[in-house]
Amino acid sequence: MAAGNVNPFNVSDSEEEAEQRQDGADTERSPSDEAQGHSLGPFSPPAYSDPAALLSSNRTSPSVDGIPASAAAVSGIGAETRVSLDAIAAQLLRDQYILTALELHTELLEAGRELPRLRDYFSNPGNFERQSGTPPACKEQGVGPGGPLNRAGSISTLDSLDFARYSDDGNRESDERVAECEIASQERKNYKSSPETQEPIRPLEKRALNFLVNEYLLKNEYKLTSITFSDENDDQDFELWDDVGLNIPKPPDLLQLYRNCGNSQPLHRDNVDVAVSVDPSDLPGDYFTQEPVQQTDVIQQQQQQEVVQELEYQISLLNSEKQSLAEQIKKLQSDIQALQRNVSSEPTAGVKSTPSKENPKCDKPPLDNGQYLDIRGVTETDSSSDTTKTSTSTTIATDCTENSTTATQPHSKLKANGQQSKSSVQFDQPNRKLSPAFHQALLSFCRMSADSRLGSEVSRIADSEQSVMLMLGRCLPHIVPNVLLAKRERMVVHLCQELIPLILCTACLHPEPKERDQLLHILFNLIKRPDDEQRQMILTGCVAFAQHVGPTRVEAELLPQCWEQINHKYPERRLLVAEACGALAPYLPKEIRSSLVLSMLQQMLADDKADMVREAVVKSLGVIMGYIDDPDKYSQGFELMLLSLGDPSERVVSATHQVFIPAFAAWCTELGNLQSQLIPSLLTRIEKLLKQGEYGLDEHKLHMYLSALQSLIPSLFAVLLQNAPFTSRVKLQGDVPPIEVTRFPRPASPLQDVATIVGSREQLAVLLHLYDHQLQHEGTTGWDSLLWVVNQFLPQIIDIVGRINVTSSTCVHEFSRFFWRLCRTFGKIFTNTKVKPQFQEILRLSEENVDATAGNGILTKATVPIYATGVLTCYNQEEDRKLLVGFLEDVMTTLSLSHAPLDSLKASFVELGANPAYHELLLTVLWYGVVHTSALVRCTAARMFERVLRGMSEALIDKRVAPALITLCSGPEFSVRISTIPAFGTIMETVTQKELLERVKMQLASFLEDPQYQDQHSLHMEIIKTFGRVGPNAEPRFRDEFVLPHLHKLALCNNQQTVESKRIDIATQLFEAYSALSCCFISEELMVNHFLPGLRCLRTDMEQLSPEHEVILSSMIKECEIKVENKAIGEAQGSISIAASLVGEDAKTKFLSKMGQLTTSGAMLANVFQRKK
């Protein structure tokens, strides 16, 4: 049986108990018992021969009548004991008395004493299709090894049959299965491996293979073949692996199985001893005198084979580890050689290299002493202008051991050719001050491929005849086999990849410009639709070419190829152009970088229709922003930022926040424009948007500008640190405490990490230490950048917050997240001393600060929820939570006593209630309102419960919310009781606990049936409104038994209402409620008894009060009557055509099942129904 199955014969519950009982049994065995220590068969370990010891060592039975299991197990001692039910169940299952075991299982279930063994056995369908061990007694009786379990008619009920697994002739199952325990492992291996004696496929094997084949067809777009295959195997559900019947996890797909079939190592299997309980009186008299020599030999042979398999498995692990370590050694050697090149090239810049005679012991050249350029590990210092003053040819002086290493790994250093002396390449270096960490993180978005053999070859370009020959010698053995096998498109593409190093080398060294242009044209058109790996390979070659030939030839030869591909019909080719512009940015002339390349990318960003192309364009623009140094390009960069943020694709906007905005902010920081132009420009646009949005705010643009401000927060904080008064005292010292993990919010990308912007985490730790000390002890005098934030930025953004619509949950959430990230980035001291005082000055909690008549007091604005959810929640210590609770309590009290709108309080509760961590805190605030002396505050608290119930755990609702609502209902004020109705309705809509639902139902019934509420017009209005809101989503039983009958009663009573204003109010609410409930399933009985009569009563009101509603009600009534008539006709016809309907439903189900497997587009779905030509 598979490892995932439950073994019903494993009587032991735990290894520790088995070991304890084994020790106890060993001490109780007599020498005579040990003399009879023969094995009891294949189910018993050789260590136990005495039945009593066997019983005590392998069974864990619960105590029976106070007798411990260990004592009850020792039956050979003479004490009369009772056998446990678990042991009886194990024996029945072992002897294949399945029906008896089922009867026992049923009786135990009825008695409430379920056995886990029987439950696991009968809940596992694999136990009725697989082989299980058969005791010797069964074999003697002629029941074959693991004989099939025939289904009896008495238990073949509809609910116990699986029609997809069993056929009608269940007693004719094939008997070709052979128990594995009857065949020696070596014979079984030979038997299965021999094609002449291969076993026929078993039913479960066929179902498993069918599932894997269908999965393969779907994954590889063989949709029609998959449908045909599913039709031919209509007895199997290909959507569920469990339908196969194997109680094991789903195996890997066919492709993985195919790849691993030839080199898979034998898995390690634990050797577990299994024993059964046997009564000595049941054994033959000469049983203990038999010599099981043959069984012992078989067991020893199996153990030896398992040892061999374990050793082979360990050998395979060691081999794989050896390969991985060898790859790491190669990579480290390459890094060492790259560092040696850098170290040797810097001191020899501008002078001739040291002759090789300085190392006389290593005069013998390595196998590859040709010159080439390796871009792996090359830093900006390699291309600095200091290395371009004179012609040089560099030689790295190494010892003989290094040369031997070079011989094993050729092309690891930049060698000198004494006969040729070429000018080193000069690149334009921008006048920028980016930190090395930021610069490296920026270039990481230009993906290169130098890790593989081909990538390593592409990244190096030979520049001498000898190195060209060596390169051809390395590449041709990989090219020729692909030429011979290039019959399929996949092989042709692989061949093209192998040609890339040759094309680049020839394009670098060829003297004719036309030929070079033609070769580069071939390079860019080599693969029709290059994938990610192929594009990385081409880009790696382009960068190596650029480093080798210099900026002039890059401009003259590479850029025209990009320009030709900018409007190519295939998006993969345009994507290659977009990525190439970023990868080649460091090697272009700065005038071209800030003009032609910038214009190309701007055109592609505006015109290209492919999301992935525009995403690559934005990333390349970010790289360009890291090299551009022309101040006149600021306005163009700002427009590009707005254009990228407004892109309809989410991946383009994400790339803008991850790459472009941090790079653009770094440039603005160097220009001094971050605080003077960039951030003020965004704030101005937000203010303009709010002025234009009096009749409808464009929330998309607001999100766009605010998200840009949020992405600029790390750069703004870095400016504060770098321009602080303490920058002159910064020294990297070892005693500076490290930065806490939660000190900063999680950055969207490495470029938004403050440590990356500053230079390193060590540097940032020192600056943060001095920053906190400066704020706490020395003040902000002379700190212009921080004073700008405190005196200009914060007041302006807080003023904007007061002007947004408080009922817009999107705006409240966006500004809340902005202030949360701002406070967490600038630190707790800054928040407590600079941010909170400005909010507290505005939010003076008094009744005078609330204009109840105009409703424009500051406490009714969005400032309240944004301060509560964005500022007071950014730190979660005890004093912070107390401050938040006190603020919410004061706001609730002030707004209630002032009769002011509660929208700001509702927004606060909704925003905080979205996070389960604040549910307890909100309930604390609401309980303060529940026990308040003022009825106005209690009404407010009752209405706030509705805002926090969604998403709250049922345990909290049962223990905290329901008692509070019941407390409010017990008060004398009718207004407070009415205010609890929406909360009760929300509980009915969201909770599934029956006891709680009954309590709520009783409370609502008291509102409707108690005579004291008969004349409460506002109560009836609130109940009808709540029924219409929660009825469609509430439990159907609650809707059918409670909502619809009471709506009928209310509609009937409203016909007798004499006050016309009240009558029209109730009728309007009833119309809304019935309109919502008409979409629900309503039984015929309810339709006839309650729904239709209620609609007719409502139509009577509307005929007199609102004729336009009466027309709609008449159509609703007519539709309901038609439904009732159709149901009656359908029932009459159903008795005639039951079989036809069943066939139709079966066909419909099968069709929908097949269509559900099609995970494809609508265009491809349409092709399924096209006729084959």
Coordinates of C-alpha atoms in Angstrom, one line a residue, residues 252-263:
P252 CA 4.5 14.9 -11.0
D253 CA 3.3 15.5 -14.5
L254 CA 4.4 13.3 -17.4
L255 CA 7.2 15.6 -18.5
Q256 CA 8.8 15.4 -15.0
L257 CA 8.4 11.7 -14.9
Y258 CA 9.9 11.3 -18.3
R259 CA 12.9 13.4 -17.4
N260 CA 13.5 11.5 -14.2
C261 CA 12.9 8.0 -15.4
G262 CA 16.4 7.4 -16.6
N263 CA 18.4 8.9 -13.8

